[in-house]
Tab-separated table of C-alpha atoms and ligand atoms in Angstrom:
chain	number	residue	atom	x	y	z
A	12	UNK	CA	25.788	15.000	22.255
A	13	UNK	CA	23.842	13.992	19.164
A	14	UNK	CA	21.008	16.003	17.680
A	15	UNK	CA	18.361	13.642	18.960
A	16	UNK	CA	19.279	14.506	22.546
A	17	UNK	CA	19.186	18.195	21.699
A	18	UNK	CA	15.772	17.734	20.194
A	19	UNK	CA	14.702	14.936	22.515
A	20	UNK	CA	12.927	13.197	19.702
A	21	UNK	CA	12.375	9.691	18.279
A	22	UNK	CA	11.869	9.518	14.584
A	23	UNK	CA	9.516	6.612	13.995
A	24	UNK	CA	9.689	5.513	10.338
A	25	UNK	CA	8.578	1.891	10.853
A	26	UNK	CA	5.398	2.255	8.819
A	27	UNK	CA	2.934	4.712	7.280
A	28	UNK	CA	0.280	2.860	9.289
A	29	UNK	CA	1.478	4.983	12.219
A	30	UNK	CA	-0.430	8.075	11.095
A	31	UNK	CA	-2.619	9.640	13.720
A	32	UNK	CA	-5.879	11.383	12.816
A	33	UNK	CA	-5.528	15.173	12.317
A	34	UNK	CA	-7.534	17.689	14.363
A	35	UNK	CA	-9.837	18.116	11.389
A	36	UNK	CA	-10.453	14.346	11.259
A	37	UNK	CA	-11.220	14.233	15.028
A	38	UNK	CA	-13.644	17.098	14.651
A	39	UNK	CA	-15.335	15.362	11.672
A	40	UNK	CA	-15.540	12.122	13.711
A	41	UNK	CA	-17.179	14.105	16.622
A	42	UNK	CA	-19.754	15.715	14.338
A	43	UNK	CA	-20.433	12.700	12.045
A	44	UNK	CA	-23.979	11.964	11.141
A	45	UNK	CA	-24.514	8.184	11.472
A	46	UNK	CA	-27.033	5.403	10.738
A	47	UNK	CA	-26.998	1.634	10.353
A	48	UNK	CA	-24.569	1.015	7.477
A	49	UNK	CA	-25.484	-2.626	7.090
A	50	UNK	CA	-28.890	-1.414	6.123
A	51	UNK	CA	-27.325	1.249	3.832
A	52	UNK	CA	-28.553	4.025	6.121
A	53	UNK	CA	-25.304	5.707	7.213
A	54	UNK	CA	-25.199	9.033	5.344
A	55	UNK	CA	-21.548	9.598	6.091
A	56	UNK	CA	-20.532	6.159	4.792
A	57	UNK	CA	-22.704	6.615	1.741
A	58	UNK	CA	-21.011	9.949	1.004
A	59	UNK	CA	-17.551	8.534	1.417
A	60	UNK	CA	-18.362	5.535	-0.809
A	61	UNK	CA	-19.723	7.831	-3.517
A	62	UNK	CA	-16.591	10.020	-3.342
A	63	UNK	CA	-14.311	6.893	-3.541
A	64	UNK	CA	-16.200	5.561	-6.535
A	65	UNK	CA	-15.838	8.869	-8.250
A	66	UNK	CA	-12.162	9.218	-7.511
A	67	UNK	CA	-11.411	5.724	-8.719
A	68	UNK	CA	-13.730	6.022	-11.713
A	69	UNK	CA	-15.805	3.035	-10.707
A	70	UNK	CA	-19.603	2.679	-10.435
A	71	UNK	CA	-19.644	1.795	-6.795
A	72	UNK	CA	-17.603	1.302	-3.561
A	73	UNK	CA	-17.777	-0.403	-0.234
A	74	UNK	CA	-16.004	0.641	3.007
A	75	UNK	CA	-14.181	-2.228	4.799
A	76	UNK	CA	-12.015	-2.382	7.834
A	77	UNK	CA	-8.535	-2.815	6.308
A	78	UNK	CA	-6.472	-3.398	3.198
A	79	UNK	CA	-6.297	-7.086	4.026
A	80	UNK	CA	-10.053	-7.428	4.250
A	81	UNK	CA	-10.497	-5.394	1.112
A	82	UNK	CA	-8.256	-7.727	-0.881
A	83	UNK	CA	-9.921	-10.794	0.601
A	84	UNK	CA	-13.414	-9.547	-0.205
A	85	UNK	CA	-12.326	-8.732	-3.723
A	86	UNK	CA	-10.758	-12.153	-4.247
A	87	UNK	CA	-13.780	-13.908	-2.842
A	88	UNK	CA	-16.115	-11.895	-5.003
A	89	UNK	CA	-14.076	-12.407	-8.186
A	90	UNK	CA	-13.392	-16.189	-7.828
A	91	UNK	CA	-14.685	-19.622	-6.944
A	92	UNK	CA	-12.927	-22.278	-4.835
A	93	UNK	CA	-10.401	-24.275	-6.855
A	94	UNK	CA	-9.543	-21.357	-9.168
A	95	UNK	CA	-6.224	-19.709	-9.338
A	96	UNK	CA	-4.948	-16.097	-9.104
A	97	UNK	CA	-1.685	-14.802	-10.395
A	98	UNK	CA	0.376	-12.546	-8.145
A	99	UNK	CA	4.015	-11.570	-8.055
A	100	UNK	CA	6.544	-13.217	-5.653
A	101	UNK	CA	6.735	-10.146	-3.475
A	102	UNK	CA	3.084	-9.154	-3.513
A	103	UNK	CA	1.540	-8.238	-0.131
A	104	UNK	CA	-1.450	-10.359	-0.888
A	105	UNK	CA	0.816	-13.307	-1.476
A	106	UNK	CA	3.206	-12.915	1.495
A	107	UNK	CA	1.526	-10.878	4.201
A	108	UNK	CA	-2.133	-11.630	4.309
A	109	UNK	CA	-2.132	-14.899	6.177
A	110	UNK	CA	-2.753	-16.957	3.080
A	111	UNK	CA	-6.371	-15.771	3.353
A	112	UNK	CA	-7.314	-16.433	-0.315
A	113	UNK	CA	-6.460	-20.071	0.256
A	114	UNK	CA	-7.784	-20.237	3.768
A	115	UNK	CA	-11.159	-18.664	3.166
A	116	UNK	CA	-11.590	-18.827	-0.617
A	117	UNK	CA	-9.995	-22.103	-1.607
A	118	UNK	CA	-8.108	-19.976	-4.146
A	119	UNK	CA	-4.788	-21.202	-5.432
A	120	UNK	CA	-2.083	-18.562	-5.716
A	121	UNK	CA	0.501	-18.726	-8.535
A	122	UNK	CA	3.388	-16.285	-8.153
A	123	UNK	CA	5.464	-14.960	-11.063
A	124	UNK	CA	8.544	-12.689	-11.307
A	125	UNK	CA	8.051	-9.006	-11.998
A	126	UNK	CA	9.978	-7.488	-14.888
A	127	UNK	CA	13.507	-6.184	-14.236
A	128	UNK	CA	12.049	-2.698	-13.671
A	129	UNK	CA	10.028	-4.101	-10.796
A	130	UNK	CA	6.732	-3.606	-12.658
A	131	UNK	CA	4.320	-6.374	-13.727
A	132	UNK	CA	5.636	-8.545	-16.485
A	133	UNK	CA	3.183	-9.015	-19.335
A	134	UNK	CA	5.274	-11.965	-20.590
A	135	UNK	CA	5.466	-13.784	-17.235
A	136	UNK	CA	1.742	-13.206	-16.500
A	137	UNK	CA	0.698	-14.412	-19.955
A	138	UNK	CA	2.774	-17.525	-19.607
A	139	UNK	CA	1.242	-18.308	-16.222
A	140	UNK	CA	-2.405	-18.118	-17.201
A	141	UNK	CA	-3.863	-21.575	-17.190
A	142	UNK	CA	-7.120	-22.337	-19.036
A	143	UNK	CA	-9.640	-25.117	-18.250
A	144	UNK	CA	-7.826	-28.392	-18.245
A	145	UNK	CA	-8.474	-31.597	-16.215
A	146	UNK	CA	-5.213	-30.990	-14.298
A	147	UNK	CA	-5.141	-27.224	-13.638
A	148	UNK	CA	-6.645	-24.766	-11.273
A	149	UNK	CA	-8.070	-22.388	-13.853
A	150	UNK	CA	-6.670	-18.817	-13.662
A	151	UNK	CA	-9.550	-16.366	-13.224
A	152	UNK	CA	-7.869	-13.454	-11.410
A	153	UNK	CA	-4.673	-11.372	-11.665
A	154	UNK	CA	-3.777	-9.260	-8.701
A	155	UNK	CA	-1.472	-6.163	-9.192
A	156	UNK	CA	0.037	-3.980	-6.454
A	157	UNK	CA	0.402	-0.209	-7.019
A	158	UNK	CA	2.467	1.245	-5.472
A	159	UNK	CA	4.451	-1.970	-4.809
A	160	UNK	CA	5.415	-1.962	-1.181
A	161	UNK	CA	8.310	-4.424	-1.161
A	162	UNK	CA	9.639	-3.119	-4.426
A	163	UNK	CA	10.557	0.265	-2.984
A	164	UNK	CA	7.098	1.817	-3.588
A	165	UNK	CA	7.529	1.823	-7.299
A	166	UNK	CA	4.595	2.824	-9.449
A	167	UNK	CA	3.089	0.992	-12.411
A	168	UNK	CA	1.881	3.444	-15.091
A	169	UNK	CA	-1.338	3.566	-17.000
A	170	UNK	CA	0.121	1.954	-20.103
A	171	UNK	CA	1.507	-1.096	-18.318
A	172	UNK	CA	-1.714	-1.504	-16.255
A	173	UNK	CA	-3.765	-1.294	-19.435
A	174	UNK	CA	-1.615	-3.888	-21.230
A	175	UNK	CA	-1.960	-6.388	-18.397
A	176	UNK	CA	-5.746	-5.756	-18.114
A	177	UNK	CA	-6.286	-6.132	-21.858
A	178	UNK	CA	-4.333	-9.360	-21.948
A	179	UNK	CA	-6.141	-10.673	-18.804
A	180	UNK	CA	-9.547	-9.859	-20.303
A	181	UNK	CA	-8.682	-11.568	-23.609
A	182	UNK	CA	-7.970	-14.657	-21.516
A	183	UNK	CA	-11.129	-14.470	-19.422
A	184	UNK	CA	-9.455	-13.212	-16.241
A	185	UNK	CA	-10.381	-10.281	-13.991
A	186	UNK	CA	-7.832	-7.846	-12.623
A	187	UNK	CA	-7.782	-6.504	-9.073
A	188	UNK	CA	-5.444	-3.710	-8.024
A	189	UNK	CA	-4.213	-3.861	-4.414
A	190	UNK	CA	-3.605	-0.044	-4.183
A	191	UNK	CA	-3.373	1.079	-0.550
A	192	UNK	CA	-0.949	3.769	-1.769
A	193	UNK	CA	-2.390	4.267	-5.287
A	194	UNK	CA	-2.832	8.033	-4.558
A	195	UNK	CA	0.936	8.176	-4.076
A	196	UNK	CA	1.352	6.376	-7.402
A	197	UNK	CA	-1.075	8.709	-9.211
A	198	UNK	CA	0.722	11.763	-7.801
A	199	UNK	CA	4.186	10.472	-8.813
A	200	UNK	CA	2.940	9.608	-12.300
A	201	UNK	CA	1.056	12.834	-12.779
A	202	UNK	CA	-2.252	11.111	-13.534
A	203	UNK	CA	-5.642	10.554	-11.733
A	204	UNK	CA	-6.268	7.460	-9.714
A	205	UNK	CA	-9.248	6.860	-12.066
A	206	UNK	CA	-6.818	6.682	-15.033
A	207	UNK	CA	-4.584	4.174	-13.244
A	208	UNK	CA	-7.630	1.993	-12.357
A	209	UNK	CA	-9.604	2.500	-15.537
A	210	UNK	CA	-8.944	-0.941	-17.063
A	211	UNK	CA	-8.983	-2.964	-13.800
A	212	UNK	CA	-12.176	-4.720	-12.662
A	213	UNK	CA	-11.567	-3.614	-9.032
A	214	UNK	CA	-9.252	-1.435	-7.028
A	215	UNK	CA	-8.772	-0.969	-3.355
A	216	UNK	CA	-7.101	1.831	-1.450
A	217	UNK	CA	-6.432	2.550	2.185
A	218	UNK	CA	-7.776	5.582	4.039
A	219	UNK	CA	-5.441	4.724	6.836
A	220	UNK	CA	-1.687	4.558	6.010
A	221	UNK	CA	-0.465	7.642	4.258
A	222	UNK	CA	-3.878	9.292	3.850
A	223	UNK	CA	-4.013	9.555	7.620
A	224	UNK	CA	-7.398	8.291	8.667
A	225	UNK	CA	-7.453	5.954	11.713
A	226	UNK	CA	-9.290	3.013	10.083
A	227	UNK	CA	-10.628	1.772	6.761
A	228	UNK	CA	-10.043	0.773	3.195
A	229	UNK	CA	-12.385	1.065	0.208
A	230	UNK	CA	-13.004	-1.504	-2.449
A	231	UNK	CA	-14.245	-0.064	-5.741
A	232	UNK	CA	-15.737	-1.696	-8.813
A	233	UNK	CA	-18.857	-2.238	-10.921
A	234	UNK	CA	-22.300	-2.123	-9.133
A	235	UNK	CA	-23.040	-5.822	-9.334
A	236	UNK	CA	-19.494	-6.750	-8.089
A	237	UNK	CA	-19.807	-4.318	-5.114
A	238	UNK	CA	-23.222	-5.903	-4.286
A	239	UNK	CA	-21.540	-9.265	-4.015
A	240	UNK	CA	-18.641	-7.628	-2.056
A	241	UNK	CA	-21.078	-6.204	0.479
A	242	UNK	CA	-22.547	-9.641	1.105
A	243	UNK	CA	-19.002	-11.089	1.371
A	244	UNK	CA	-18.017	-8.311	3.806
A	245	UNK	CA	-20.997	-9.227	5.918
A	246	UNK	CA	-20.146	-12.870	5.873
A	247	UNK	CA	-16.653	-12.054	7.085
A	248	UNK	CA	-18.051	-10.103	10.002
A	249	UNK	CA	-17.222	-6.754	8.459
A	250	UNK	CA	-20.684	-5.189	8.574
A	251	UNK	CA	-19.911	-2.129	10.818
A	252	UNK	CA	-23.220	-0.447	11.734
A	253	UNK	CA	-22.605	3.249	12.636
A	254	UNK	CA	-19.441	3.340	10.575
A	255	UNK	CA	-19.978	6.962	9.762
A	256	UNK	CA	-17.658	7.548	12.804
A	257	UNK	CA	-14.847	6.031	10.610
A	258	UNK	CA	-16.040	7.373	7.336
A	259	UNK	CA	-16.070	10.946	8.511
A	260	UNK	CA	-12.271	10.839	8.948
A	261	UNK	CA	-12.013	9.072	5.613
A	262	UNK	CA	-13.819	11.906	3.874
A	263	UNK	CA	-11.270	14.396	5.242
A	264	UNK	CA	-8.455	11.961	4.188
A	265	UNK	CA	-9.808	11.836	0.643
A	266	UNK	CA	-10.421	15.587	0.415
A	267	UNK	CA	-6.740	16.129	1.350
A	268	UNK	CA	-5.255	13.125	-0.369
A	269	UNK	CA	-3.369	14.967	-3.147
A	270	UNK	CA	-1.815	17.434	-0.737
A	271	UNK	CA	-0.835	14.640	1.692
A	272	UNK	CA	0.781	12.315	-0.888
A	273	UNK	CA	2.582	15.223	-2.717
A	274	UNK	CA	4.287	16.150	0.582
A	275	UNK	CA	5.097	12.537	1.554
A	276	UNK	CA	6.428	11.559	-1.902
A	277	UNK	CA	8.648	14.668	-1.966
A	278	UNK	CA	9.950	14.253	1.527
A	279	UNK	CA	10.821	10.572	0.994
A	280	UNK	CA	12.782	11.497	-2.103
A	281	UNK	CA	14.571	14.189	-0.148
A	282	UNK	CA	15.483	11.746	2.670
A	283	UNK	CA	16.704	9.128	0.213
A	284	UNK	CA	18.816	11.632	-1.722
A	285	UNK	CA	20.428	12.845	1.466
A	286	UNK	CA	21.235	9.303	2.633
A	287	UNK	CA	22.589	8.429	-0.838
A	288	UNK	CA	24.653	11.579	-1.118
A	289	UNK	CA	26.543	10.591	2.066
A	290	UNK	CA	26.924	7.029	0.759
A	291	UNK	CA	25.064	5.750	3.814
A	292	UNK	CA	22.603	3.496	1.890
A	293	UNK	CA	21.988	1.651	-1.330
A	294	UNK	CA	18.436	1.416	-2.529
A	295	UNK	CA	16.890	-2.019	-2.852
A	296	UNK	CA	15.704	-2.345	-5.537
A	297	UNK	CA	18.162	0.168	-7.100
A	298	UNK	CA	15.426	2.346	-8.457
A	299	UNK	CA	15.142	6.051	-7.487
A	300	UNK	CA	12.485	6.619	-4.817
A	301	UNK	CA	9.169	7.604	-6.349
A	302	UNK	CA	6.717	7.609	-3.502
A	303	UNK	CA	6.697	7.513	0.321
A	304	UNK	CA	8.632	4.286	1.008
A	305	UNK	CA	12.409	3.918	1.023
A	306	UNK	CA	13.664	0.312	0.883
A	307	UNK	CA	17.364	0.130	1.258
A	308	UNK	CA	20.470	-1.430	2.849
A	309	UNK	CA	23.049	0.367	4.884
A	310	UNK	CA	26.135	0.703	2.726
A	311	UNK	CA	29.356	-1.115	3.781
A	312	UNK	CA	27.652	-2.284	7.006
A	313	UNK	CA	28.802	-5.685	8.291
A	314	UNK	CA	25.862	-6.140	10.604
A	315	UNK	CA	23.157	-8.729	9.693
A	316	UNK	CA	20.144	-6.738	8.549
A	317	UNK	CA	18.030	-7.966	11.446
A	318	UNK	CA	20.329	-6.163	13.859
A	319	UNK	CA	20.215	-2.840	12.117
A	320	UNK	CA	16.913	-1.519	13.605
A	321	UNK	CA	18.211	-2.009	17.139
A	322	UNK	CA	21.395	-0.102	16.326
A	323	UNK	CA	19.486	2.813	14.760
A	324	UNK	CA	17.111	2.810	17.743
A	325	UNK	CA	20.020	3.651	19.995
A	326	UNK	CA	20.245	6.879	17.992
A	327	UNK	CA	16.566	7.719	18.045
A	328	UNK	CA	15.412	6.230	14.706
A	329	UNK	CA	12.899	3.461	14.458
A	330	UNK	CA	12.463	1.422	11.292
A	331	UNK	CA	11.630	-2.109	10.171
A	332	UNK	CA	13.848	-4.769	8.598
A	333	UNK	CA	12.813	-7.602	6.374
A	334	UNK	CA	15.559	-10.160	7.015
A	335	UNK	CA	14.045	-12.508	4.398
A	336	UNK	CA	14.561	-9.821	1.807
A	337	UNK	CA	17.760	-8.523	3.383
A	338	UNK	CA	16.631	-4.908	3.506
A	339	UNK	CA	15.167	-2.199	5.684
A	340	UNK	CA	12.274	0.236	5.128
A	341	UNK	CA	11.856	3.884	6.010
A	342	UNK	CA	8.303	5.035	5.638
A	343	UNK	CA	7.325	8.703	5.340
A	344	UNK	CA	3.926	9.816	6.597
A	345	UNK	CA	2.399	12.882	8.164
A	346	UNK	CA	4.400	12.794	11.438
A	347	UNK	CA	7.798	12.724	9.626
A	348	UNK	CA	9.175	16.188	9.086
A	349	UNK	CA	12.064	17.712	7.166
A	350	UNK	CA	13.613	18.598	10.566
A	351	UNK	CA	13.896	14.860	11.281
A	352	UNK	CA	16.401	14.290	8.503
A	353	UNK	CA	19.533	15.279	10.514
A	354	UNK	CA	18.555	12.782	13.182
A	355	UNK	CA	18.181	10.022	10.582
A	356	UNK	CA	21.539	10.921	8.910
A	357	UNK	CA	23.267	10.960	12.278
A	358	UNK	CA	21.795	7.538	13.209
A	359	UNK	CA	23.068	5.949	9.914
A	360	UNK	CA	26.485	7.555	10.392
A	361	UNK	CA	26.759	5.645	13.635
A	362	UNK	CA	26.346	2.224	11.984
A	363	UNK	CA	29.542	0.232	11.784
A	364	UNK	CA	31.278	0.235	8.368
A	365	UNK	CA	33.554	-2.402	7.061
B	6	PLP	C1	0.486	-3.350	-0.606
B	6	PLP	C2	-0.279	-3.658	0.618
B	6	PLP	N1	-1.485	-4.227	0.516
B	6	PLP	C3	-2.239	-4.480	1.549
B	6	PLP	C4	-1.891	-4.108	2.854
B	6	PLP	C5	-2.760	-4.478	4.041
B	6	PLP	O1	-3.375	-3.368	4.601
B	6	PLP	P1	-3.912	-3.460	6.121
B	6	PLP	O2	-2.722	-3.363	7.003
B	6	PLP	O3	-4.845	-2.269	6.195
B	6	PLP	O4	-4.613	-4.779	6.250
B	6	PLP	C6	-0.698	-3.453	3.045
B	6	PLP	C7	-0.205	-3.118	4.366
B	6	PLP	O5	0.822	-2.454	4.582
B	6	PLP	C8	0.152	-3.188	1.926
B	6	PLP	O6	1.362	-2.610	2.009
């Protein structure tokens, strides 16, 4: 009998979006003071936005429904139709947000390679910036992702971010950081989120995902930019009225952010090391795990990657595959425990080996 049957448990590592609100969050939601946030009268939203602005070192912040909406609002507020933004080939905003910059903003997206270390490439971004010319969509925005989801949750440090931002600004471009997991990055790098975002024009992070709130992302930036973002959020249907119900859980998530991400980062590292030690996986990219995501391939496994999740599921482990990138992802979040590791190891040991 395998351990899963002994423990009668499914280990669900498909995504860190599977977090459920904690007791403390549920209590905060119940007790939340609310008002009409579209009129700026929800005290709980106002408090959360002030906290977020302070944590990211920006003048102002606006609560939106999701990471996707946050990125779209930022792009719309930074650009005009017919302009171009630079992303990397594996950026979430490029691959996984329904082409919304093009669909709703008329914004052209130009994708470049990251550096070999999976961080933004100054050289590639510089070469891709296109100035006013009768033929070109002019580059006005550069979008960075920190941590980088598809690149194994790797972090971009303060120095690299600063270098990209300086170069962007010298060329008349703004920089937006798509940072749903930027608290994980800050923890891994031993810096504050504000330091990581200091040189960027805007930064977004998710209250849901690893931080554990049920809903919400926050876009942060200068006051005048956030004013435009508020109007854009409203235009997209994202004015949420008594959103203090959501914000209350977000405040708890932010208060506990450091504790949460420190645990998740450490546990993900521990899982990865145990899987590597038994030669059950290879990391993809081959960079030691830094934060809460483990992207990998089962080692010596002849199965097409798309079939791996179903095999692991037979042994009590759920995870996602990205066949287009030929890899699988294990996400650590607040429901994943150290005690789950033996179940995960056992499931990988059952995969066929060639
Ligand atoms: C890097 C990155 N950006 C943006 C998003 C979008 O967030 P949401 O699912 O809240 O729309 C995700 C979602 O996983 C993500 O990983």
